[in-house]
Amino acid sequence: MTLSSCKNNQETTSTQPNIVFIMSDDHAYQAISAYGHGLNNTPNIDRIAKEGAIFNKGFVNNSICAPSRAAILTGKHSFKNGKVDNLQPFNWNQDNFAKALQKNGYQTALVGKIHLDGLPQGFDYSNVLPGQGQYYSPDFIENGVKKTYPGYVTHVTTDIALDWLKNKREKDKPFLLMYHQKAPHRTWMPEEKYFTLLDSVNFEPPANFFDDYEDRPAAASQEMSIFKDMDLVYDLKMLDKDGDIKTKYRGMFQRKYDRMTDEQKAAWDAYYDPIIEDFKSQNLEGRELAAWKYNRYMHDYLRVIQSVDDGVGQVLDYLKENGLEENTIVVYTSDQGFYLGEHGWFDKRFMYEESFRTPILMKYPKEIKPGTVIDELVQNIDFAPTFLDYAGVEIDESIQGESLRDLVKGEASEWRNAIYYTFYEYPAEHKVKRHYGVRTNRYKLIHFYYDIDKWELYDLEKDPSEMHNVYNDPAYASIKEDMHKQLERMRVKYGDSDALNEEHLNRYLKAKNITH
């Protein structure tokens, strides 16, 4: 292996690039200031775009936590890697890109949320959150051994990642660090430092917040409405001491609150108790209650992101101060997008744009020019082949993604014109119907199935908010025909079929003890 000396900190590194893959959970692209939506300010995440590339059309294959992570690791769609929903076990024995890098001289580490049961394979070091993890006094599983850490999960995760970079890795080997934050996953519990952030801001709900879901029965039947389904205590922190506010998930939030130290509880109560009393005194109803819930949600959601941004800054600073910046690929992404009130929703799952699309920012000074903007269709299955390509490791033919290397260099002679999506987790929480579909640069075709048979077609140029299903509009007859052909090409290309869908459906129903 050829070695070269890094400037600044004389640390010896391989000519193979280091890789720092930063992923948060449920981080909407709308809540990264580099994307220009004006909701918040994320200066450190923005640094990655400023010094490298921002992807305007980054998408996932299956908008739910564990399947997205499995797709990233394997470079394969859910129906190929077997992790179709949050319930099915993940087979760690199958190949993943970390294993391939490890076999080719990389030292590898996984820190934070992975949401895939079992001891992670492909990593020399792992220290991960069990399941969804906790915001306060989080448990971690370090190389198979469970331990509770004091403090706030976002800082703990960052500290563990930095400790591995500084003290645990071998300095003469290239490294892969997968640094995964729990935030901003539900229940959006901020740290004390940011309790008052954005207090003076009144967020106006999106224009389609009160969507009537005309000709979209799957959208109408969901249970992820901010107004109807967002729990006052579990989601919005209205844990009043006298217990007047009784909700379905009050006890679950009480247990999260109880993980705090007395000092943390005192700070929490000093901020939230006046908000609780003010809410109880207002007796809000209808649209006023909906707007209040939306603002409480947005404030806490954006606050937990600010802590994530702080951690990104710490890691970027470490790389720069230790002479590692030039030879390190840094990616920031989320396991999927998220609704910030669009269609009246929180959560994800749908193939509609806000949850299907995910933020992707990437820098690598050796090859990516600062300020690069990528408008081509990319997907989370592309990460695995990209990292293998940069490392000079053979990309197995079973990997379904494409390397982004030539694309970000501006040297890709051709690129895909469509991407494929599947969602399987129904019947389940939030009641989002099973569906699959195809998206091109302008159009999107979706089929909802299982206990429904509904096709939807959207013209994203004329209707970016996806409010008007034009599937039966005669003016779109030729477009509909072409999109069906695109869909079949995708299913053939990736090896999906009705038989495979039925196989995974039956497996899911058996596990849930549901008769089909």
Short mmCIF file of C-alpha atoms in Angstrom, two decimals:
data_model
loop_
_atom_site.label_atom_id
_atom_site.label_comp_id
_atom_site.label_asym_id
_atom_site.label_seq_id
_atom_site.Cartn_x
_atom_site.Cartn_y
_atom_site.Cartn_z
CA MET A 1 0.00 0.00 0.00
CA THR A 2 1.38 3.36 -1.03
CA LEU A 3 1.63 5.85 1.78
CA SER A 4 1.97 9.60 1.68
CA SER A 5 2.49 12.21 4.37
CA CYS A 6 -0.34 14.64 5.16
CA LYS A 7 0.44 18.30 5.62
CA ASN A 8 -0.46 20.18 8.80
CA ASN A 9 -0.51 17.28 11.22
CA GLN A 10 2.01 14.88 9.71
CA GLU A 11 -0.43 12.00 10.17
CA THR A 12 0.33 9.22 7.73
CA THR A 13 -2.58 8.14 5.59
CA SER A 14 -3.17 5.88 2.62
CA THR A 15 -3.72 7.31 -0.84
CA GLN A 16 -7.10 5.60 -0.61
CA PRO A 17 -9.54 8.23 0.67
CA ASN A 18 -10.95 8.17 4.16
CA ILE A 19 -14.76 8.19 4.31
CA VAL A 20 -16.92 9.92 6.90
CA PHE A 21 -20.57 9.09 6.28
CA ILE A 22 -22.82 11.30 8.43
CA MET A 23 -26.48 10.36 8.60
CA SER A 24 -29.28 11.78 10.70
CA ASP A 25 -32.75 10.33 11.09
CA ASP A 26 -35.79 11.97 9.47
CA HIS A 27 -33.93 15.15 8.52
CA ALA A 28 -36.06 16.93 5.91
CA TYR A 29 -34.12 18.66 3.14
CA GLN A 30 -36.37 21.67 3.81
CA ALA A 31 -34.62 22.01 7.20
CA ILE A 32 -31.09 22.41 5.80
CA SER A 33 -30.40 26.04 5.02
CA ALA A 34 -28.24 25.18 1.98
CA TYR A 35 -31.47 24.10 0.26
CA GLY A 36 -32.87 27.60 0.61
CA HIS A 37 -36.21 27.10 2.36
CA GLY A 38 -35.45 29.64 5.08
CA LEU A 39 -36.75 27.64 8.05
CA ASN A 40 -33.49 27.44 10.01
CA ASN A 41 -29.75 27.90 9.80
CA THR A 42 -27.37 24.92 9.55
CA PRO A 43 -23.95 26.51 8.91
CA ASN A 44 -21.87 23.39 9.46
CA ILE A 45 -23.91 21.07 7.26
CA ASP A 46 -23.91 23.89 4.69
CA ARG A 47 -20.09 23.84 4.75
CA ILE A 48 -20.18 20.46 3.03
CA ALA A 49 -22.21 21.90 0.15
CA LYS A 50 -20.08 25.06 -0.04
CA GLU A 51 -16.85 23.06 -0.14
CA GLY A 52 -18.26 20.29 -2.32
CA ALA A 53 -21.56 19.28 -3.91
CA ILE A 54 -25.25 19.56 -3.14
CA PHE A 55 -27.72 17.10 -4.67
CA ASN A 56 -31.12 18.57 -5.54
CA LYS A 57 -32.66 15.27 -6.57
CA GLY A 58 -31.49 12.76 -3.97
CA PHE A 59 -34.07 10.08 -3.15
CA VAL A 60 -34.50 6.92 -1.09
CA ASN A 61 -35.71 3.51 -2.21
CA ASN A 62 -38.13 2.93 0.69
CA SER A 63 -38.94 5.82 3.02
CA ILE A 64 -38.69 4.21 6.42
CA CYS A 65 -35.74 3.93 8.82
CA ALA A 66 -34.39 0.38 8.83
CA PRO A 67 -35.01 -0.49 5.15
CA SER A 68 -33.27 2.71 4.07
CA ARG A 69 -30.22 1.85 6.17
CA ALA A 70 -30.13 -1.67 4.77
CA ALA A 71 -30.25 -0.25 1.23
CA ILE A 72 -27.36 2.10 2.00
CA LEU A 73 -25.19 -0.69 3.38
CA THR A 74 -25.91 -3.19 0.62
CA GLY A 75 -26.50 -0.96 -2.40
CA LYS A 76 -29.65 -2.98 -3.11
CA HIS A 77 -33.38 -2.37 -3.09
CA SER A 78 -35.39 -3.73 -0.17
CA PHE A 79 -36.78 -6.70 -2.09
CA LYS A 80 -33.18 -7.79 -2.80
CA ASN A 81 -31.57 -7.29 0.62
CA GLY A 82 -34.63 -8.65 2.47
CA LYS A 83 -35.19 -5.70 4.80
CA VAL A 84 -38.55 -4.53 3.48
CA ASP A 85 -39.89 -2.94 6.68
CA ASN A 86 -38.96 -2.16 10.27
CA LEU A 87 -40.22 -5.53 11.47
CA GLN A 88 -38.33 -8.04 9.33
CA PRO A 89 -34.87 -9.05 10.61
CA PHE A 90 -31.84 -7.83 8.69
CA ASN A 91 -29.40 -10.46 7.51
CA TRP A 92 -25.98 -9.15 8.57
CA ASN A 93 -24.34 -12.17 6.91
CA GLN A 94 -24.92 -10.70 3.45
CA ASP A 95 -22.32 -8.49 1.80
CA ASN A 96 -22.18 -4.79 2.59
CA PHE A 97 -19.79 -2.07 1.49
CA ALA A 98 -18.16 -1.80 4.94
CA LYS A 99 -17.18 -5.48 4.75
CA ALA A 100 -15.64 -4.92 1.33
CA LEU A 101 -13.65 -1.91 2.54
CA GLN A 102 -12.57 -3.80 5.64
CA LYS A 103 -11.24 -6.65 3.50
CA ASN A 104 -9.26 -4.13 1.46
CA GLY A 105 -7.30 -2.47 4.23
CA TYR A 106 -9.80 -0.03 5.72
CA GLN A 107 -10.38 0.37 9.42
CA THR A 108 -14.11 0.70 9.94
CA ALA A 109 -16.39 2.09 12.66
CA LEU A 110 -20.14 2.49 13.12
CA VAL A 111 -21.34 4.94 15.78
CA GLY A 112 -24.90 5.95 16.70
CA LYS A 113 -28.23 4.84 15.29
CA ILE A 114 -28.39 1.90 12.90
CA HIS A 115 -31.82 0.42 13.76
CA LEU A 116 -30.81 -3.00 12.45
CA ASP A 117 -30.87 -5.70 15.13
CA GLY A 118 -27.85 -7.91 15.71
CA LEU A 119 -24.13 -7.25 16.04
CA PRO A 120 -23.05 -5.09 13.10
CA GLN A 121 -20.79 -6.89 10.63
CA GLY A 122 -18.10 -5.16 8.62
CA PHE A 123 -16.92 -2.93 11.46
CA ASP A 124 -13.79 -3.14 13.59
CA TYR A 125 -15.59 -0.97 16.12
CA SER A 126 -19.30 -0.42 16.71
CA ASN A 127 -21.07 1.58 19.40
CA VAL A 128 -24.72 1.84 18.46
CA LEU A 129 -28.08 2.79 19.89
CA PRO A 130 -30.46 -0.10 20.52
CA GLY A 131 -33.60 0.38 18.41
CA GLN A 132 -34.68 4.01 18.16
CA GLY A 133 -32.48 5.16 21.05
CA GLN A 134 -33.24 7.79 23.70
CA TYR A 135 -32.54 11.53 23.71
CA TYR A 136 -31.49 11.68 27.38
CA SER A 137 -29.20 9.23 29.25
CA PRO A 138 -29.04 7.02 26.14
CA ASP A 139 -28.07 3.36 26.11
CA PHE A 140 -25.42 2.27 23.61
CA ILE A 141 -24.15 -1.16 22.65
CA GLU A 142 -20.36 -1.06 22.30
CA ASN A 143 -19.08 -4.09 20.39
CA GLY A 144 -22.00 -6.09 21.79
CA VAL A 145 -21.89 -4.75 25.38
CA LYS A 146 -24.69 -2.48 26.59
CA LYS A 147 -23.86 0.69 28.54
CA THR A 148 -25.79 3.81 29.59
CA TYR A 149 -24.13 7.18 28.96
CA PRO A 150 -24.98 10.34 30.86
CA GLY A 151 -25.93 13.37 28.82
CA TYR A 152 -27.68 14.20 25.58
CA VAL A 153 -27.66 11.63 22.78
CA THR A 154 -26.48 13.94 19.99
CA HIS A 155 -23.41 15.02 21.98
CA VAL A 156 -22.72 11.50 23.21
CA THR A 157 -22.78 10.17 19.64
CA THR A 158 -20.41 12.91 18.49
CA ASP A 159 -18.06 12.33 21.43
CA ILE A 160 -17.89 8.60 20.69
CA ALA A 161 -17.18 9.29 17.02
CA LEU A 162 -14.44 11.79 17.84
CA ASP A 163 -12.93 9.47 20.44
CA TRP A 164 -12.65 6.75 17.80
CA LEU A 165 -11.04 9.14 15.34
CA LYS A 166 -8.58 10.45 17.92
CA ASN A 167 -7.77 7.43 20.04
CA LYS A 168 -9.01 4.09 18.71
CA ARG A 169 -8.16 3.88 15.03
CA GLU A 170 -4.78 2.98 13.60
CA LYS A 171 -3.35 6.12 12.03
CA ASP A 172 -1.61 4.34 9.17
CA LYS A 173 -4.78 2.92 7.63
CA PRO A 174 -7.55 4.53 5.61
CA PHE A 175 -10.78 4.63 7.57
CA LEU A 176 -14.54 4.49 7.20
CA LEU A 177 -16.55 6.19 9.94
CA MET A 178 -20.33 5.86 9.79
CA TYR A 179 -21.50 8.55 12.22
CA HIS A 180 -25.28 8.33 12.68
CA GLN A 181 -27.41 10.65 14.79
CA LYS A 182 -30.79 9.75 16.32
CA ALA A 183 -32.06 13.29 15.84
CA PRO A 184 -34.29 14.65 14.46
CA HIS A 185 -36.37 11.50 14.94
CA ARG A 186 -39.59 11.72 16.93
CA THR A 187 -40.07 12.81 19.80
CA TRP A 188 -37.84 15.82 19.09
CA MET A 189 -36.52 16.46 22.61
CA PRO A 190 -34.09 19.40 22.43
CA GLU A 191 -31.10 20.02 24.65
CA GLU A 192 -31.25 22.85 27.18
CA LYS A 193 -28.92 25.01 25.09
CA TYR A 194 -31.59 25.32 22.40
CA PHE A 195 -34.83 25.42 24.39
CA THR A 196 -35.53 29.02 23.35
CA LEU A 197 -34.17 28.86 19.80
CA LEU A 198 -36.73 30.27 17.33
CA ASP A 199 -39.13 31.21 20.17
CA SER A 200 -39.87 34.50 18.46
CA VAL A 201 -40.67 32.82 15.13
CA ASN A 202 -44.26 32.03 14.17
CA PHE A 203 -44.17 29.48 11.38
CA GLU A 204 -46.88 29.73 8.73
CA PRO A 205 -48.18 26.27 7.77
CA PRO A 206 -47.55 25.20 4.16
CA ALA A 207 -50.19 26.18 1.61
CA ASN A 208 -51.51 22.59 1.45
CA PHE A 209 -51.61 22.09 5.23
CA PHE A 210 -55.38 21.60 5.06
CA ASP A 211 -55.26 19.32 2.02
CA ASP A 212 -58.61 17.64 1.25
CA TYR A 213 -56.90 14.69 -0.56
CA GLU A 214 -59.27 14.82 -3.53
CA ASP A 215 -58.85 11.73 -5.77
CA ARG A 216 -56.09 10.47 -3.43
CA PRO A 217 -57.74 7.91 -1.11
CA ALA A 218 -54.43 6.54 0.21
CA ALA A 219 -53.41 10.03 1.29
CA ALA A 220 -56.80 10.51 2.93
CA SER A 221 -56.60 7.30 4.99
CA GLN A 222 -53.20 7.89 6.64
CA GLU A 223 -52.80 8.53 10.38
CA MET A 224 -49.94 11.03 10.40
CA SER A 225 -51.89 14.26 10.53
CA ILE A 226 -50.40 16.98 12.72
CA PHE A 227 -53.90 18.13 13.67
CA LYS A 228 -55.55 14.73 14.25
CA ASP A 229 -52.75 12.30 15.10
CA MET A 230 -49.95 14.25 16.76
CA ASP A 231 -50.03 13.41 20.49
CA LEU A 232 -50.13 16.44 22.79
CA VAL A 233 -47.84 14.83 25.36
CA TYR A 234 -45.70 12.33 23.46
CA ASP A 235 -44.99 14.66 20.54
CA LEU A 236 -45.63 18.14 21.87
CA LYS A 237 -44.34 17.82 25.48
CA MET A 238 -47.56 18.84 27.27
CA LEU A 239 -46.74 16.63 30.27
CA ASP A 240 -48.67 18.59 32.88
CA LYS A 241 -47.97 17.74 36.52
CA ASP A 242 -51.63 17.42 37.52
CA GLY A 243 -52.33 14.94 34.71
CA ASP A 244 -55.23 16.84 33.14
CA ILE A 245 -53.92 16.22 29.63
CA LYS A 246 -54.58 12.53 29.11
CA THR A 247 -53.38 11.11 25.80
CA LYS A 248 -52.72 7.72 24.26
CA TYR A 249 -48.94 7.97 24.57
CA ARG A 250 -48.59 10.00 27.77
CA GLY A 251 -46.99 7.10 29.63
CA MET A 252 -44.43 6.56 26.90
CA PHE A 253 -43.30 10.16 27.09
CA GLN A 254 -43.26 10.04 30.90
CA ARG A 255 -40.67 7.26 30.64
CA LYS A 256 -38.54 9.38 28.32
CA TYR A 257 -38.80 12.32 30.71
CA ASP A 258 -37.85 10.09 33.64
CA ARG A 259 -34.47 9.31 32.02
CA MET A 260 -33.38 12.86 32.77
CA THR A 261 -31.32 13.79 35.80
CA ASP A 262 -32.89 16.08 38.41
CA GLU A 263 -30.87 18.98 36.99
CA GLN A 264 -32.08 18.25 33.45
CA LYS A 265 -35.69 17.95 34.63
CA ALA A 266 -35.47 21.28 36.42
CA ALA A 267 -34.25 23.02 33.26
CA TRP A 268 -36.88 21.22 31.16
CA ASP A 269 -39.72 22.15 33.51
CA ALA A 270 -38.60 25.77 33.74
CA TYR A 271 -39.06 26.07 29.99
CA TYR A 272 -42.03 23.79 29.23
CA ASP A 273 -44.27 24.30 32.29
CA PRO A 274 -45.25 27.88 31.34
CA ILE A 275 -46.01 26.69 27.78
CA ILE A 276 -48.21 23.91 29.18
CA GLU A 277 -50.14 26.28 31.42
CA ASP A 278 -50.58 28.78 28.62
CA PHE A 279 -51.88 26.03 26.31
CA LYS A 280 -54.37 24.80 28.91
CA SER A 281 -55.69 28.33 29.45
CA GLN A 282 -56.38 28.92 25.74
CA ASN A 283 -58.80 26.03 25.08
CA LEU A 284 -57.83 26.00 21.41
CA GLU A 285 -59.96 24.26 18.80
CA GLY A 286 -60.11 23.72 15.05
CA ARG A 287 -57.63 25.57 12.88
CA GLU A 288 -56.22 27.54 15.81
CA LEU A 289 -55.30 24.28 17.54
CA ALA A 290 -53.86 22.93 14.30
CA ALA A 291 -51.64 26.01 13.86
CA TRP A 292 -50.53 25.82 17.50
CA LYS A 293 -49.59 22.14 17.16
CA TYR A 294 -47.72 22.88 13.93
CA ASN A 295 -45.62 25.56 15.60
CA ARG A 296 -44.84 23.46 18.67
CA TYR A 297 -43.72 20.66 16.34
CA MET A 298 -41.58 22.92 14.16
CA HIS A 299 -39.85 24.61 17.07
CA ASP A 300 -38.75 21.36 18.71
CA TYR A 301 -37.93 19.63 15.43
CA LEU A 302 -35.64 22.45 14.31
CA ARG A 303 -34.03 22.73 17.75
CA VAL A 304 -32.82 19.13 17.77
CA ILE A 305 -31.35 19.68 14.29
CA GLN A 306 -29.25 22.53 15.66
CA SER A 307 -27.44 20.07 17.94
CA VAL A 308 -26.82 17.78 14.98
CA ASP A 309 -25.30 20.70 13.08
CA ASP A 310 -22.99 21.41 16.02
CA GLY A 311 -21.71 17.83 15.90
CA VAL A 312 -21.08 18.04 12.17
CA GLY A 313 -18.99 21.14 12.79
CA GLN A 314 -16.90 19.35 15.43
CA VAL A 315 -16.12 16.49 13.07
CA LEU A 316 -15.30 18.79 10.15
CA ASP A 317 -13.03 20.84 12.40
CA TYR A 318 -11.21 17.71 13.57
CA LEU A 319 -10.53 16.61 10.01
CA LYS A 320 -9.23 20.04 9.06
CA GLU A 321 -7.08 20.54 12.15
CA ASN A 322 -5.48 17.12 11.77
CA GLY A 323 -4.55 17.30 8.11
CA LEU A 324 -7.22 14.83 7.01
CA GLU A 325 -9.54 17.15 5.11
CA GLU A 326 -7.94 16.85 1.67
CA ASN A 327 -8.05 13.05 1.57
CA THR A 328 -11.43 12.49 3.22
CA ILE A 329 -14.80 12.07 1.55
CA VAL A 330 -17.54 13.55 3.75
CA VAL A 331 -21.21 12.86 3.09
CA TYR A 332 -24.19 14.26 4.96
CA THR A 333 -27.58 12.67 4.39
CA SER A 334 -30.70 11.40 6.14
CA ASP A 335 -32.29 7.97 6.06
CA GLN A 336 -35.23 9.63 4.30
CA GLY A 337 -37.09 12.90 4.02
CA PHE A 338 -39.83 14.13 6.35
CA TYR A 339 -43.05 16.14 6.26
CA LEU A 340 -42.94 19.54 7.88
CA GLY A 341 -46.65 20.18 7.55
CA GLU A 342 -46.97 19.53 3.81
CA HIS A 343 -50.37 17.87 3.22
CA GLY A 344 -50.92 18.45 6.96
CA TRP A 345 -48.44 15.74 7.90
CA PHE A 346 -45.46 14.73 9.97
CA ASP A 347 -43.52 11.44 9.43
CA LYS A 348 -42.58 9.94 6.05
CA ARG A 349 -43.39 6.62 4.16
CA PHE A 350 -45.19 8.01 1.13
CA MET A 351 -43.58 8.31 -2.31
CA TYR A 352 -44.75 11.92 -2.35
CA GLU A 353 -41.83 14.25 -2.70
CA GLU A 354 -41.12 15.45 0.86
CA SER A 355 -40.50 11.95 2.25
CA PHE A 356 -39.18 10.33 -0.94
CA ARG A 357 -36.54 13.03 -1.37
CA THR A 358 -33.61 13.17 1.03
CA PRO A 359 -30.77 15.67 1.55
CA ILE A 360 -27.39 14.67 0.14
CA LEU A 361 -24.30 16.85 0.48
CA MET A 362 -20.81 15.57 -0.34
CA LYS A 363 -17.30 16.92 -0.37
CA TYR A 364 -13.93 15.53 -1.40
CA PRO A 365 -11.40 18.28 -2.17
CA LYS A 366 -9.30 16.07 -4.42
CA GLU A 367 -12.10 15.54 -6.94
CA ILE A 368 -15.21 17.63 -6.19
CA LYS A 369 -15.13 21.33 -6.98
CA PRO A 370 -16.59 23.68 -4.35
CA GLY A 371 -20.13 24.78 -5.12
CA THR A 372 -20.97 21.83 -7.37
CA VAL A 373 -24.72 21.40 -7.95
CA ILE A 374 -26.11 18.03 -9.04
CA ASP A 375 -29.59 17.94 -10.57
CA GLU A 376 -29.60 14.34 -11.78
CA LEU A 377 -31.70 11.63 -10.12
CA VAL A 378 -29.65 9.82 -7.47
CA GLN A 379 -30.72 7.33 -4.82
CA ASN A 380 -29.48 5.92 -1.51
CA ILE A 381 -28.51 2.64 -3.20
CA ASP A 382 -25.76 4.69 -4.92
CA PHE A 383 -23.66 5.23 -1.78
CA ALA A 384 -22.21 1.71 -1.61
CA PRO A 385 -20.82 1.61 -5.17
CA THR A 386 -19.61 5.21 -4.83
CA PHE A 387 -17.45 4.43 -1.80
CA LEU A 388 -16.12 1.23 -3.34
CA ASP A 389 -15.26 3.12 -6.52
CA TYR A 390 -13.30 5.77 -4.65
CA ALA A 391 -11.48 3.09 -2.64
CA GLY A 392 -10.51 1.17 -5.77
CA VAL A 393 -12.48 -1.88 -4.64
CA GLU A 394 -14.36 -4.03 -7.14
CA ILE A 395 -18.10 -3.35 -7.21
CA ASP A 396 -19.97 -6.64 -7.05
CA GLU A 397 -22.43 -7.15 -9.90
CA SER A 398 -25.25 -7.74 -7.38
CA ILE A 399 -25.11 -4.08 -6.29
CA GLN A 400 -27.99 -2.19 -7.88
CA GLY A 401 -26.82 1.39 -7.36
CA GLU A 402 -24.45 3.43 -9.51
CA SER A 403 -21.24 5.18 -8.47
CA LEU A 404 -21.63 8.94 -8.16
CA ARG A 405 -17.92 9.56 -8.72
CA ASP A 406 -18.00 10.61 -12.38
CA LEU A 407 -21.26 12.49 -11.82
CA VAL A 408 -19.82 14.81 -9.17
CA LYS A 409 -16.67 15.27 -11.24
CA GLY A 410 -18.78 16.35 -14.20
CA GLU A 411 -17.52 13.43 -16.27
CA ALA A 412 -20.60 11.17 -16.45
CA SER A 413 -21.37 10.56 -20.13
CA GLU A 414 -24.87 9.33 -19.31
CA TRP A 415 -27.06 8.91 -16.26
CA ARG A 416 -30.35 7.26 -15.31
CA ASN A 417 -33.59 8.92 -16.36
CA ALA A 418 -35.85 7.21 -13.79
CA ILE A 419 -35.80 5.83 -10.24
CA TYR A 420 -37.84 3.13 -8.55
CA TYR A 421 -39.57 3.08 -5.15
CA THR A 422 -41.30 0.49 -2.95
CA PHE A 423 -43.07 0.71 0.42
CA TYR A 424 -44.35 -2.37 2.26
CA GLU A 425 -45.09 -1.54 5.91
CA TYR A 426 -48.89 -1.80 6.02
CA PRO A 427 -51.01 -2.58 8.03
CA ALA A 428 -48.89 -0.70 10.52
CA GLU A 429 -48.38 2.55 12.38
CA HIS A 430 -49.55 5.66 10.48
CA LYS A 431 -51.65 3.55 8.09
CA VAL A 432 -49.76 4.39 4.90
CA LYS A 433 -50.86 2.01 2.16
CA ARG A 434 -48.43 -0.29 0.38
CA HIS A 435 -47.24 1.17 -2.89
CA TYR A 436 -44.55 1.24 -5.52
CA GLY A 437 -43.76 3.62 -8.33
CA VAL A 438 -41.39 5.32 -10.71
CA ARG A 439 -40.19 8.92 -10.93
CA THR A 440 -38.58 10.66 -13.87
CA ASN A 441 -37.33 14.23 -13.91
CA ARG A 442 -40.84 15.53 -14.55
CA TYR A 443 -43.42 12.82 -13.81
CA LYS A 444 -44.27 10.38 -11.06
CA LEU A 445 -46.45 7.25 -11.29
CA ILE A 446 -47.56 5.50 -8.09
CA HIS A 447 -49.61 2.34 -7.56
CA PHE A 448 -51.27 1.81 -4.15
CA TYR A 449 -52.24 -1.83 -3.62
CA TYR A 450 -53.03 -4.64 -1.13
CA ASP A 451 -56.45 -3.50 0.17
CA ILE A 452 -56.75 -0.76 -2.46
CA ASP A 453 -56.11 -0.50 -6.19
CA LYS A 454 -55.38 3.11 -7.04
CA TRP A 455 -53.03 4.67 -9.58
CA GLU A 456 -51.75 8.23 -9.28
CA LEU A 457 -49.83 10.31 -11.82
CA TYR A 458 -48.26 13.70 -11.15
CA ASP A 459 -46.78 16.37 -13.37
CA LEU A 460 -44.09 17.67 -11.03
CA GLU A 461 -43.35 20.68 -13.21
CA LYS A 462 -46.92 21.99 -13.09
CA ASP A 463 -47.85 20.49 -9.73
CA PRO A 464 -44.76 20.25 -7.48
CA SER A 465 -46.92 19.87 -4.35
CA GLU A 466 -48.64 16.79 -5.82
CA MET A 467 -52.19 17.98 -5.28
CA HIS A 468 -53.69 16.93 -8.60
CA ASN A 469 -53.80 13.29 -9.67
CA VAL A 470 -53.88 13.40 -13.49
CA TYR A 471 -53.90 9.64 -14.04
CA ASN A 472 -57.34 9.75 -15.71
CA ASP A 473 -56.85 13.09 -17.44
CA PRO A 474 -57.08 12.52 -21.24
CA ALA A 475 -54.43 15.19 -21.77
CA TYR A 476 -51.92 12.90 -20.06
CA ALA A 477 -52.86 9.66 -21.85
CA SER A 478 -49.57 9.34 -23.71
CA ILE A 479 -47.56 10.32 -20.62
CA LYS A 480 -49.44 7.68 -18.59
CA GLU A 481 -48.61 5.02 -21.17
CA ASP A 482 -44.94 6.00 -21.20
CA MET A 483 -44.75 6.01 -17.39
CA HIS A 484 -46.22 2.51 -17.22
CA LYS A 485 -43.50 1.40 -19.62
CA GLN A 486 -40.89 3.13 -17.44
CA LEU A 487 -42.28 1.32 -14.41
CA GLU A 488 -42.04 -2.08 -16.06
CA ARG A 489 -38.48 -1.32 -17.17
CA MET A 490 -37.59 -0.53 -13.58
CA ARG A 491 -39.16 -3.73 -12.26
CA VAL A 492 -37.33 -5.81 -14.84
CA LYS A 493 -34.04 -3.95 -14.32
CA TYR A 494 -34.05 -4.47 -10.56
CA GLY A 495 -35.67 -7.89 -10.53
CA ASP A 496 -38.89 -6.92 -8.76
CA SER A 497 -42.13 -8.69 -9.58
CA ASP A 498 -45.62 -9.28 -8.25
CA ALA A 499 -44.43 -12.67 -7.00
CA LEU A 500 -41.67 -11.07 -4.98
CA ASN A 501 -44.08 -8.48 -3.59
CA GLU A 502 -46.48 -11.24 -2.55
CA GLU A 503 -43.68 -13.20 -0.89
CA HIS A 504 -42.67 -10.26 1.27
CA LEU A 505 -46.30 -9.42 1.96
CA ASN A 506 -47.04 -12.91 3.25
CA ARG A 507 -43.91 -12.88 5.42
CA TYR A 508 -44.96 -9.56 6.95
CA LEU A 509 -48.54 -10.66 7.58
CA LYS A 510 -47.39 -13.90 9.21
CA ALA A 511 -45.13 -11.97 11.57
CA LYS A 512 -47.98 -9.61 12.46
CA ASN A 513 -50.44 -12.51 12.80
CA ILE A 514 -52.75 -10.94 10.22
CA THR A 515 -54.88 -12.99 7.84
CA HIS A 516 -54.72 -11.81 4.22
#
